[in-house]
Tab-separated table of C-alpha atoms and ligand atoms in Angstrom:
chain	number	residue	atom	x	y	z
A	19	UNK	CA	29.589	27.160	7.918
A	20	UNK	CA	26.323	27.750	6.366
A	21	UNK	CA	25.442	25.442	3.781
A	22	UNK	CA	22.893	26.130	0.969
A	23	UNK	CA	21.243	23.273	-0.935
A	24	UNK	CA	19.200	24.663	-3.247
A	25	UNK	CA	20.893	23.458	-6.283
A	26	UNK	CA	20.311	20.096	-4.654
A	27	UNK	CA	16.916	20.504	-4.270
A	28	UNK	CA	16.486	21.603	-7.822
A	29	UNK	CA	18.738	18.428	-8.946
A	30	UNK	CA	16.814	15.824	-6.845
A	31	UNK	CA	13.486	16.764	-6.751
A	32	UNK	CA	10.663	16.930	-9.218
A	33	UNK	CA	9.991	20.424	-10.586
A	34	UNK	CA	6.290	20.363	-9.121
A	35	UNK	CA	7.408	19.498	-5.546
A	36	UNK	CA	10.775	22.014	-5.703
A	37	UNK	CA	8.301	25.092	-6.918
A	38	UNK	CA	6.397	23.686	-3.674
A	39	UNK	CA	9.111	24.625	-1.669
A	40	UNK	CA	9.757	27.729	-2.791
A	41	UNK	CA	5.651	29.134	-2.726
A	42	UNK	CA	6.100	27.621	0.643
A	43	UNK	CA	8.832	30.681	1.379
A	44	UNK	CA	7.057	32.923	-0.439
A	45	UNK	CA	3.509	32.078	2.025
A	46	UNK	CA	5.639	32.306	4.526
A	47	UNK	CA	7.536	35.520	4.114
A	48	UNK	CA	4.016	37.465	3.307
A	49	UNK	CA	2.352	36.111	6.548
A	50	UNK	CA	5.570	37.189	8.556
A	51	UNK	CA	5.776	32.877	9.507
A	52	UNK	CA	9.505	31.415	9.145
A	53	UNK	CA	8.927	28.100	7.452
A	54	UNK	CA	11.489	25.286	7.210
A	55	UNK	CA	11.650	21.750	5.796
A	56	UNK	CA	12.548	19.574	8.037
A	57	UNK	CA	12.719	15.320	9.034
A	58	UNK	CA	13.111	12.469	6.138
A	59	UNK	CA	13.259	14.687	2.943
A	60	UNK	CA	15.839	16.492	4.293
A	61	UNK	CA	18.092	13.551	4.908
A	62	UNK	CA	17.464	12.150	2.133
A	63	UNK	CA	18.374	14.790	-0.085
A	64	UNK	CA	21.518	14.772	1.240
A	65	UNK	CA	21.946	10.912	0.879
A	66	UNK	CA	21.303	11.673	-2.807
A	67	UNK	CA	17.930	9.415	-2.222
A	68	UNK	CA	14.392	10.233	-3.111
A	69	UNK	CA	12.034	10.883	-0.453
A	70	UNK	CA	8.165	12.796	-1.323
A	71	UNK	CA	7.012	13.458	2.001
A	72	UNK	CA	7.735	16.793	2.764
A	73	UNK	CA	7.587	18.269	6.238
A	74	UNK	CA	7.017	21.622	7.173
A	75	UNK	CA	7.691	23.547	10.115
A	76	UNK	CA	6.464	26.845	10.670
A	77	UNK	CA	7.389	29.089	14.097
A	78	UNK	CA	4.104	30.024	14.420
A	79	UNK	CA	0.455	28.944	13.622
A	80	UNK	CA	0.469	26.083	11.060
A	81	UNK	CA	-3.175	26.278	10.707
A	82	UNK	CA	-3.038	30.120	9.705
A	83	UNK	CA	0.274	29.212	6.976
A	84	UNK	CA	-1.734	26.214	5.706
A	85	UNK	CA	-4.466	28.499	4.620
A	86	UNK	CA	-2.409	31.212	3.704
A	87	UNK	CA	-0.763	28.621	1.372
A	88	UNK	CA	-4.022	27.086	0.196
A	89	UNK	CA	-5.387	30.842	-0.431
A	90	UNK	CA	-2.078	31.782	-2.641
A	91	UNK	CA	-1.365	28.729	-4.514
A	92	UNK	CA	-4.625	25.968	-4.019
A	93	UNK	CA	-4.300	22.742	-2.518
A	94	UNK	CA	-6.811	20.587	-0.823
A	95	UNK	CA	-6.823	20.264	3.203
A	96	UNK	CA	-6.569	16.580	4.346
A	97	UNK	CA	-7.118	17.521	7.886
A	98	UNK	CA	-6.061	19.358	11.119
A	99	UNK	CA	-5.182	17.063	13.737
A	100	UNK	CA	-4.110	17.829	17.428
A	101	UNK	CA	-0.867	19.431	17.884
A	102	UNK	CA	-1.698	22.055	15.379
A	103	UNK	CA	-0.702	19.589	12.481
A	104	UNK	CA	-2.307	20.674	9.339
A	105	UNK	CA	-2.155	18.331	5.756
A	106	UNK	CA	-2.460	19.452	2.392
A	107	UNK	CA	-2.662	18.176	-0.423
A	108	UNK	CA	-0.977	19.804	-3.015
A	109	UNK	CA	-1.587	18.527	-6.945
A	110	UNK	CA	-1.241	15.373	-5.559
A	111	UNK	CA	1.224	16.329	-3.053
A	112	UNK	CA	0.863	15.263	0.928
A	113	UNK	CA	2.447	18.290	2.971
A	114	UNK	CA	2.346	17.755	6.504
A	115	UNK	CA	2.879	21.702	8.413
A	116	UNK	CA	3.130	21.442	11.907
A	117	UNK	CA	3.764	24.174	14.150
A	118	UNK	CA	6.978	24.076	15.623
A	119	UNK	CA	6.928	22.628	19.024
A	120	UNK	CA	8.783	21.664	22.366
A	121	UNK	CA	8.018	17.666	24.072
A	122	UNK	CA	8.152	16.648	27.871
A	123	UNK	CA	7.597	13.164	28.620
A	124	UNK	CA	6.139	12.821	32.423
A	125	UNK	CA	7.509	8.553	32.415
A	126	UNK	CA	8.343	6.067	29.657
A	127	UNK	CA	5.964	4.700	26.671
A	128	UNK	CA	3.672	7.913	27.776
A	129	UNK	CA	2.601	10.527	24.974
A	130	UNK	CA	4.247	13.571	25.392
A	131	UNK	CA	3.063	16.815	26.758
A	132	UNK	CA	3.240	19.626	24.107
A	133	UNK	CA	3.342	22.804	23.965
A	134	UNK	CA	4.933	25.684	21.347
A	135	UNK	CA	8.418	26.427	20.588
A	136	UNK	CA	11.126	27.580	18.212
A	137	UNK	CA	12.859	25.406	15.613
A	138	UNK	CA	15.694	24.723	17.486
A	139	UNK	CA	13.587	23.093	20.039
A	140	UNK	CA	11.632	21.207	17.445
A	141	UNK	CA	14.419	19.587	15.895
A	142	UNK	CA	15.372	19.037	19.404
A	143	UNK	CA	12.519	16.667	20.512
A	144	UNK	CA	13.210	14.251	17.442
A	145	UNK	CA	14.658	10.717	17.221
A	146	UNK	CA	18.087	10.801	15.777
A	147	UNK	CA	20.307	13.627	14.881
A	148	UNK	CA	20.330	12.370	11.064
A	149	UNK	CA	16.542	13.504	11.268
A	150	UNK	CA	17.037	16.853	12.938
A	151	UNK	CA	18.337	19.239	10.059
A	152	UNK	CA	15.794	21.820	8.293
A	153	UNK	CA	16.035	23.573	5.303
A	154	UNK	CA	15.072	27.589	5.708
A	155	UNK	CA	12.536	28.211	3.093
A	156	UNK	CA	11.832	32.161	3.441
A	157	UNK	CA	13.216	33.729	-0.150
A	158	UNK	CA	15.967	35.558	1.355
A	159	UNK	CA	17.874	32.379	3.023
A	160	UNK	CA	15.755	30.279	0.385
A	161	UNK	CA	18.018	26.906	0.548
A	162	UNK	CA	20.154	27.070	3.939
A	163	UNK	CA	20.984	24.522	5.764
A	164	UNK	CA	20.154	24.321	9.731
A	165	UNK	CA	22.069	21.635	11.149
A	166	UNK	CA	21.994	22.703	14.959
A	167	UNK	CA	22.827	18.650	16.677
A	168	UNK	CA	25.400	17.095	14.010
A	169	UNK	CA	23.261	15.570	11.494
A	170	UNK	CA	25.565	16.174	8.843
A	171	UNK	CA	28.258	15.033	10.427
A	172	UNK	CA	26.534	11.798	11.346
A	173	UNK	CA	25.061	11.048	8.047
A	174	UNK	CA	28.392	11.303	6.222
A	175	UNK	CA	29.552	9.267	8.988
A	176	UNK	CA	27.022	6.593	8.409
A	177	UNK	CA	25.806	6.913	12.300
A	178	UNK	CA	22.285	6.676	14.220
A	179	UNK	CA	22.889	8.465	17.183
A	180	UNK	CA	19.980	9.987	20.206
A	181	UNK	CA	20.541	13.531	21.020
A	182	UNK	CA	20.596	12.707	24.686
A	183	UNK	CA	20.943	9.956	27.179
A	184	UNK	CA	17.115	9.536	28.188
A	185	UNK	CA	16.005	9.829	24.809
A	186	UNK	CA	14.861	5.790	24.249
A	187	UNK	CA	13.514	6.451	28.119
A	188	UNK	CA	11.476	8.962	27.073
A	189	UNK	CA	10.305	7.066	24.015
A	190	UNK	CA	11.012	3.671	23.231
A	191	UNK	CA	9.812	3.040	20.132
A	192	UNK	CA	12.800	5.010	19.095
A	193	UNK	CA	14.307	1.820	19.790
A	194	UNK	CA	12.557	0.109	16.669
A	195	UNK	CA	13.040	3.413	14.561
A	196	UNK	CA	16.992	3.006	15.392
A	197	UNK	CA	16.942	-0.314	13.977
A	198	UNK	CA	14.826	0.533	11.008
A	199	UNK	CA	16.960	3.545	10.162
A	200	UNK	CA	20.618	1.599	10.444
A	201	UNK	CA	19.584	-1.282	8.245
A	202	UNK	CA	17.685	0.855	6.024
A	203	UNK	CA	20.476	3.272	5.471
A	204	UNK	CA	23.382	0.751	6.169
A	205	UNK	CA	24.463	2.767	9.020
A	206	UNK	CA	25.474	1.798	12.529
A	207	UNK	CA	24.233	2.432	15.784
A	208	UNK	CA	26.594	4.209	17.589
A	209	UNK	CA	28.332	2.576	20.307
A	210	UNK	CA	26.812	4.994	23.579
A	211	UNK	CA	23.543	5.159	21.539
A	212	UNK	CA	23.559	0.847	21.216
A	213	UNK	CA	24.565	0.850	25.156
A	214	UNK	CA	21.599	3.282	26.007
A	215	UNK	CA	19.281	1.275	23.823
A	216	UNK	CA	20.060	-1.990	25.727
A	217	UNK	CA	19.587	-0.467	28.680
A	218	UNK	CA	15.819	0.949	27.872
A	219	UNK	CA	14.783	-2.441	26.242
A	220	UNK	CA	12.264	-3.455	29.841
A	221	UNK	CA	10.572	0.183	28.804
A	222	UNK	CA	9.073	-1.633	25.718
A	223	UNK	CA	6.980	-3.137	28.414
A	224	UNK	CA	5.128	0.270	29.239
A	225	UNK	CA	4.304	0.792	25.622
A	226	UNK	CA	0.859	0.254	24.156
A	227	UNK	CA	0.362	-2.599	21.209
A	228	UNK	CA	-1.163	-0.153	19.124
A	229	UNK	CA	1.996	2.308	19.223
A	230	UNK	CA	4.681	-0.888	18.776
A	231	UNK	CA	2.675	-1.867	15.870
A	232	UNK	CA	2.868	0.827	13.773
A	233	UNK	CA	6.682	0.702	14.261
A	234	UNK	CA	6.680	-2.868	13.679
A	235	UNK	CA	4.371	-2.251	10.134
A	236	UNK	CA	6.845	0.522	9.066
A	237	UNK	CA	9.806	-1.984	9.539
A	238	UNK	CA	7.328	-4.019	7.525
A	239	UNK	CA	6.735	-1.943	4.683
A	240	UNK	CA	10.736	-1.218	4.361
A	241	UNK	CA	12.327	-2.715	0.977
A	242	UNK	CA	13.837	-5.229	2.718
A	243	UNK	CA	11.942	-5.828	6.005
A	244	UNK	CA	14.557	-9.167	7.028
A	245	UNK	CA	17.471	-6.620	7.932
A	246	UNK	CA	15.693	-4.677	10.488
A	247	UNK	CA	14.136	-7.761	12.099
A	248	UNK	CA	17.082	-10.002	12.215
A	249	UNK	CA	18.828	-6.801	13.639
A	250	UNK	CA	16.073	-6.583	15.943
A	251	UNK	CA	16.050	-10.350	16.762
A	252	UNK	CA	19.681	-10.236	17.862
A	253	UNK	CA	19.343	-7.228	20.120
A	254	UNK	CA	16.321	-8.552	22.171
A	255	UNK	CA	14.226	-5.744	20.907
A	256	UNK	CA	11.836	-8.366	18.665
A	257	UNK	CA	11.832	-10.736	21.605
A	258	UNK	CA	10.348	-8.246	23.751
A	259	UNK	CA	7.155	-8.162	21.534
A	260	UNK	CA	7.088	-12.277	22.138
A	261	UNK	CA	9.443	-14.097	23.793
A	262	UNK	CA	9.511	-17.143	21.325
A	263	UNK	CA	10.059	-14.870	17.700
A	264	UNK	CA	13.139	-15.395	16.112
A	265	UNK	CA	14.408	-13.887	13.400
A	266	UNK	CA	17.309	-15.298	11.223
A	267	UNK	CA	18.320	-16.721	8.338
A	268	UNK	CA	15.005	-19.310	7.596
A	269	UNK	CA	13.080	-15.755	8.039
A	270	UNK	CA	15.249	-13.665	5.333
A	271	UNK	CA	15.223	-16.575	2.948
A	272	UNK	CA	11.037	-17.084	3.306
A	273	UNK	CA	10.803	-13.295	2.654
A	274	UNK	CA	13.034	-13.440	-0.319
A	275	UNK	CA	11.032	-16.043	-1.517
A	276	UNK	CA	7.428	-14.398	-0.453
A	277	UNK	CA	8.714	-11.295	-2.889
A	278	UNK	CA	9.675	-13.489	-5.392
A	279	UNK	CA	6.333	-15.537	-5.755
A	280	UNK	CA	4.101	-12.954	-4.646
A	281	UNK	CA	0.265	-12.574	-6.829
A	282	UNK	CA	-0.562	-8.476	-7.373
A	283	UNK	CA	-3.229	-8.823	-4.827
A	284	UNK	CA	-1.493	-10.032	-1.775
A	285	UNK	CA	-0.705	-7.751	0.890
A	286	UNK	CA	2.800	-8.526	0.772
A	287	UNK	CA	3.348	-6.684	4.363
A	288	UNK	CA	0.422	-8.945	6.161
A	289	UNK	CA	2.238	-11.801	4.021
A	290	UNK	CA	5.804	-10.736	6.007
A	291	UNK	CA	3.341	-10.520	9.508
A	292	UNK	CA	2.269	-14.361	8.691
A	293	UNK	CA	5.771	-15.758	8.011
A	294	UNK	CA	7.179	-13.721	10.794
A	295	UNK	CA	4.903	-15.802	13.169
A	296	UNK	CA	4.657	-19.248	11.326
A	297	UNK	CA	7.054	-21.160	13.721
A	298	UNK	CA	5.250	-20.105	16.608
A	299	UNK	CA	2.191	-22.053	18.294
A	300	UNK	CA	-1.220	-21.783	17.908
A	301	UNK	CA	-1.188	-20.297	21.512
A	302	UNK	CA	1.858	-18.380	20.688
A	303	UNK	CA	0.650	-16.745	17.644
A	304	UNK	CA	-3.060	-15.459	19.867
A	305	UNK	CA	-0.426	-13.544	22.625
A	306	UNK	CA	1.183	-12.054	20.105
A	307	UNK	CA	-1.590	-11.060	18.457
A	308	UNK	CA	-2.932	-9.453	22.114
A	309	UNK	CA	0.444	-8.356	22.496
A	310	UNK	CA	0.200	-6.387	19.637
A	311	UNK	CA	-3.774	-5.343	19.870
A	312	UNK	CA	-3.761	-6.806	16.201
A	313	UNK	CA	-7.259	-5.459	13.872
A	314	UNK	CA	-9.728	-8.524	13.688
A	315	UNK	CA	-9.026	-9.176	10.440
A	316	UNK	CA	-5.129	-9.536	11.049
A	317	UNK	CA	-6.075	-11.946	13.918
A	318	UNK	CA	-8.154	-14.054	11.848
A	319	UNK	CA	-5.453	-14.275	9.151
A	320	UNK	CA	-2.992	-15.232	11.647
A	321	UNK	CA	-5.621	-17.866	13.453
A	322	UNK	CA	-5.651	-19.423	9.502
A	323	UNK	CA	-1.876	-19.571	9.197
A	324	UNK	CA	-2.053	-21.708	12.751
A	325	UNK	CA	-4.956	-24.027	11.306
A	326	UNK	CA	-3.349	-24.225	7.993
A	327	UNK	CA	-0.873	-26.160	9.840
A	328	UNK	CA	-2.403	-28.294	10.698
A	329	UNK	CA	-4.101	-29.774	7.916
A	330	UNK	CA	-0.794	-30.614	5.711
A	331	UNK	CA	-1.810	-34.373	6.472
A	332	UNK	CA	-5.273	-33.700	4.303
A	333	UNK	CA	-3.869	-31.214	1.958
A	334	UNK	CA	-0.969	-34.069	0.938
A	335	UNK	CA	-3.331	-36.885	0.623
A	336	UNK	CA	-2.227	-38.774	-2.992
A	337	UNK	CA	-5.554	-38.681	-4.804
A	338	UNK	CA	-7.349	-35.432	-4.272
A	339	UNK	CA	-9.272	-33.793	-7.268
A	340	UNK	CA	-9.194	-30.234	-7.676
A	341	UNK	CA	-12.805	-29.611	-6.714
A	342	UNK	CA	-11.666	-31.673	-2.987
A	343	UNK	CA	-8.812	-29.138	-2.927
A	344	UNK	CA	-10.710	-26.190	-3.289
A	345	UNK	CA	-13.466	-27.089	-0.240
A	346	UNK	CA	-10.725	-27.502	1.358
A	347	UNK	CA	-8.782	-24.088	1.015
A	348	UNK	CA	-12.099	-22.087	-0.062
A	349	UNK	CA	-12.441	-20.466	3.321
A	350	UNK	CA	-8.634	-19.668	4.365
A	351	UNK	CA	-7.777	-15.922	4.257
A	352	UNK	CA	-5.616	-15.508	0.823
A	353	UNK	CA	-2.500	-13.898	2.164
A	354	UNK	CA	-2.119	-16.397	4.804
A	355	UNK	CA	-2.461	-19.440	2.355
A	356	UNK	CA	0.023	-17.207	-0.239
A	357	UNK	CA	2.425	-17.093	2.872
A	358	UNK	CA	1.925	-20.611	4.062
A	359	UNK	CA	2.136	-21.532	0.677
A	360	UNK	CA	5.836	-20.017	0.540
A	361	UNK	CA	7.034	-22.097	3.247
A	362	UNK	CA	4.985	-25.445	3.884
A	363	UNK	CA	6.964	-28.692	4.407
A	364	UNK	CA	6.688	-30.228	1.323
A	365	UNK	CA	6.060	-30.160	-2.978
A	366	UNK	CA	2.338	-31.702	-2.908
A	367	UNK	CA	1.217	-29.188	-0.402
A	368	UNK	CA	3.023	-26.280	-1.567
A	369	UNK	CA	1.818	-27.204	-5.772
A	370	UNK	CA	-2.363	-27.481	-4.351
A	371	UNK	CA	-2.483	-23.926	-2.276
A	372	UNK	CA	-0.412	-23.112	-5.226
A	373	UNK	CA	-3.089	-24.376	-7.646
A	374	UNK	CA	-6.053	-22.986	-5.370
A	375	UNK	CA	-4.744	-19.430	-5.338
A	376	UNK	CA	-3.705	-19.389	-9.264
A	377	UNK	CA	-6.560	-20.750	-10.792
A	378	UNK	CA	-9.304	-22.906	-8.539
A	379	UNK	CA	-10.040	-19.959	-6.456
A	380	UNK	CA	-11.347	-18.197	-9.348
A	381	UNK	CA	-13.517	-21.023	-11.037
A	382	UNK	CA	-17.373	-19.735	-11.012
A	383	UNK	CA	-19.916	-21.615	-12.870
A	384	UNK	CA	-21.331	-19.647	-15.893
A	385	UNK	CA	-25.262	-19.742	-14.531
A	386	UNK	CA	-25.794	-17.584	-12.395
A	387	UNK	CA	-28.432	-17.806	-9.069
A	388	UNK	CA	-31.133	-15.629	-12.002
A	389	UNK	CA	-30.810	-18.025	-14.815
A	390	UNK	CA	-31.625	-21.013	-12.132
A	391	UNK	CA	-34.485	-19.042	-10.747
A	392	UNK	CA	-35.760	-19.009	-14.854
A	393	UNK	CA	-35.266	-22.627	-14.869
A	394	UNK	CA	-37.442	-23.347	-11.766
A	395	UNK	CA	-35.395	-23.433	-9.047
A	396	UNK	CA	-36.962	-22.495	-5.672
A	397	UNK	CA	-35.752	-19.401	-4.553
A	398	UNK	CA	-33.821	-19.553	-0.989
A	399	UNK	CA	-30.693	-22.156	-0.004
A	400	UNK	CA	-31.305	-24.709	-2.693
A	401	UNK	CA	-29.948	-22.068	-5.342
A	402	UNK	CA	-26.561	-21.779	-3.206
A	403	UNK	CA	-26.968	-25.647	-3.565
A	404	UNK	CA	-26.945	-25.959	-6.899
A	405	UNK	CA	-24.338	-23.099	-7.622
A	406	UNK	CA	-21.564	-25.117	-5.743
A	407	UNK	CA	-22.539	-28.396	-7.073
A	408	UNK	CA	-22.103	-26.832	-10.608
A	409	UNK	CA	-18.804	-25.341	-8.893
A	410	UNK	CA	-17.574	-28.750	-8.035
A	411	UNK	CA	-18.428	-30.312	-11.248
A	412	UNK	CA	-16.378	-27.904	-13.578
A	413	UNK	CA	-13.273	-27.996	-11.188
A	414	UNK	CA	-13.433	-31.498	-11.545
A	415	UNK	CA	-14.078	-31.294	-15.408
A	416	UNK	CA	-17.736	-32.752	-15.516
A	417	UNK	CA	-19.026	-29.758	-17.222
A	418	UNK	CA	-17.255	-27.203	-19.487
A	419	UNK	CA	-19.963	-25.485	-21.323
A	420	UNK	CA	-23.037	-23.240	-20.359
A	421	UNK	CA	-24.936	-26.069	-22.188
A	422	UNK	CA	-23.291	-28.773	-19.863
A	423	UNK	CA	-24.457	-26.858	-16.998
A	424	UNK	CA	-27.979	-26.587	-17.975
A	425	UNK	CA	-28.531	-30.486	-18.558
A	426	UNK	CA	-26.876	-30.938	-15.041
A	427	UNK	CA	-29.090	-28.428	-13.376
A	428	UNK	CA	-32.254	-30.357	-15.638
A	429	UNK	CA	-30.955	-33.630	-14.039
A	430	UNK	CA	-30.838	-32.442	-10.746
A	431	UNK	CA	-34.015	-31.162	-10.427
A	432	UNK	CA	-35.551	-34.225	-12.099
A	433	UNK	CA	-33.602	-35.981	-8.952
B	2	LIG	P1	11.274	8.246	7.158
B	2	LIG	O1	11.348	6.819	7.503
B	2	LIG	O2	11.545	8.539	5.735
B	2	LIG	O3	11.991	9.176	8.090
B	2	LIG	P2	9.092	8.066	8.618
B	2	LIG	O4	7.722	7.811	8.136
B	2	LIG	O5	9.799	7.040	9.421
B	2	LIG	O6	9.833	8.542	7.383
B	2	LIG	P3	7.926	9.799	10.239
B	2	LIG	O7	7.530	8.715	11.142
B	2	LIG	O8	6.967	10.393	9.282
B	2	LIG	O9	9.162	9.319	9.470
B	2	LIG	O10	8.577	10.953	11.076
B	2	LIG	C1	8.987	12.162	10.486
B	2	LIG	C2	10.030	12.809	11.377
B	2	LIG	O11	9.473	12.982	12.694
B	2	LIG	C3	11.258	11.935	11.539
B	2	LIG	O12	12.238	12.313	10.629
B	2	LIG	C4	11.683	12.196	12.959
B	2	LIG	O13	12.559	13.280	13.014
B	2	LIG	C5	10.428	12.616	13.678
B	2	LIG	N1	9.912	11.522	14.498
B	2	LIG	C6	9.010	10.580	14.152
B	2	LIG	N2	8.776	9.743	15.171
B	2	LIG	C7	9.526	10.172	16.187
B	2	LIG	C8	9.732	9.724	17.526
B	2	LIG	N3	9.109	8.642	18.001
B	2	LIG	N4	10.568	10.434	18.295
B	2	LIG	C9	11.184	11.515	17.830
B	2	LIG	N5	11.074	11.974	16.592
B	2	LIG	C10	10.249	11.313	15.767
């Protein structure tokens, strides 16, 4: 049975990015390269979703189609990358071409050794057979679809499913794609497939932090993140990044309500990192953050959402005027204070970050360090000084005009 989707393609996708396609072929067919689609888009066209990222595979050089493509029809190249990976960019279109190519994996959580192949045993060294049908892009066949391991079959069955018994061995962050995929997609995990990836869980162990992160971010950047880590949670895989992470239904609810409350310029994903770790220790939160060879920047956040904790006591205290609150907060990371701010213990606490982050934080005093320098001020720390004390005074409502300023600046330098 030989399927052709091009009528699907032309339904689903925009105009710009099916004519892609199809000059794709046509670069192809003059350089004597076959060239396929292959991976997410093609799934998702048949799921009836939309999916940009298109994936080429070429049996041949990628590097000689990506400039035979860029010669014919323009396009800017992103960069070549080992494994003869090439990216374009394409009127504002990311196409990755890679060379089609053939995996062996000498022991668990290694990178694989590479070297060329055919299609068949490209599609062959990917995750799940959902992921491993192409679309033949060459004019004459412009539109077939290769389905060589069952993907169809799978997808209309709703099923994740390896395409052999050592494949979570071989890699096991497939383990955290599986999950990802099936909660994504409201699939299943196939019964063998769920019994294999049991099995591999202790091969997590041999996998670096850097690798399990980036599976762990793209679970975090899904719609709905919750699924795939209470999925994980119950399996053992999210354990086996810490042993003391749960996630249930306090998590799902927190992220709901992160969405729901969340300012434009929060990094809702580092948001989902902080809440994911919020019931853990102090102690707790620095392995995982070794665990996971977490950027600086991350740790730090994380390190805040651990001493945010601990000043509730301060941060409830009946009487505190605004410009108390803000020397309080001022020197928190934001998205940990937007996160801890989502789930702290009680209204007082929860109404001052909320006040910091929604208005405080952005109170400046109109002088600036140049008009105190052309009122006399010395230049060097005393200007800092001076800025925060005018700071302080209009959170607290002492001064609400430039002219207010200016006779508090005049009486502290008479002082
Ligand atoms: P999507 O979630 O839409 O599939 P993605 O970003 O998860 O996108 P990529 O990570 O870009 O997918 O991978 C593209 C394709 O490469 C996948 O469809 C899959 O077939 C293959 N692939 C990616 N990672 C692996 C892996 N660890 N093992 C085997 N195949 C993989």
């Amino acid at each position: 049975m030989h399927e052709n989707i091009s009528a699907l393609i032309e339904k689903l996708l925009p105009p710009n990015v099916a004519g892609m396609l199809r000059n794709s072929g046509l670069a192809g067919a003059h350089n004597g390269l076959s060239v396929y689609l292959v991976g997410g888009m093609v799934r998702d066209l048949l799921l009836g979703r939309l999916n940009l990222d298109l994936d080429l595979v070429v049996e041949g050089s990628a590097a000689e189609f990506a400039e035979a493509l860029k010669a014919a029809y323009g396009g800017k190249p992103l960069c070549q990358s080992q494994f003869g990976t090439s990216k374009l960019d394409w009127d504002g279109i990311k196409v990755d071409v890679a060379s089609a190519r053939r995996e062996t994996y000498a022991r668990p959580g290694a990178l694989p050794a590479v070297s060329p192949g055919d299609l068949k045993s490209d599609l062959f060294r990917r995750d799940f057979t959902i992921n491993t049908m192409a679309v033949n892009l060459l004019p004459e066949n412009y539109g077939l679809l290769i389905d060589m391991y069952g993907g169809k079959q799978d997808l209309e069955a709703g099923l994740i499913r390896v395409l052999h018994d050592k494949s979570f061995i071989d890699d096991p962050t497939r383990i955290w794609r599986a999950v990802k995929y099936e909660q994504r997609l409201d699939f299943q995990i196939e019964p063998h497939t769920l019994a294999l990836l049991a099995n591999a869980l202790p091969t997590l162990d041999a996998v670096s932090g850097d690798r399990i992160r980036h599976e762990l971010e793209k679970v975090l950047e899904e719609e709905l993140p919750e699924k795939a880590l209470c999925r994980a949670s119950g399996l053992g895989v999210l354990q086996k990044i810490h042993p003391a992470l749960t996630a249930d239904e306090w998590l799902a609810r927190s992220f709901r309500m992160m969405r729901a409350s969340s300012h434009p310029e929060v990094h809702v994903k580092q948001a989902y990192l902080c809440l994911l770790v919020y019931r853990l220790s102090a102690r707790q939160m620095a392995e995982f953050a070794g665990s996971l060879n977490l950027p600086t920047a991350w740790r730090q956040m994380l390190f805040d959402v651990a001493a945010l904790k601990t000043i509730f006591d301060v941060l409830g205290y009946p009487a505190l005027r605004p410009g108390q609150i803000y020397s309080i907060l001022e020197s928190y990371d934001k998205t940990a204070l937007q996160a801890v701010m989502v789930v702290a213990p009680n209204d007082v606490v929860r109404e001052r970050i909320a006040l910091f982050l929604n208005k405080l934080s952005g109170v400046k005093p109109l002088l600036t360090g140049h008009d105190l320098l052309l009122m006399g001020v010395a230049r060097g720390v005393k200007i800092g000084q001076i800025i925060e004390e005018l700071r302080q005074a209009r959170l607290d409502g002492r001064v609400n005009t430039r002219d207010d300023e200016v006779s508090l600046v005049t009486a502290l330098l008479a002082r």
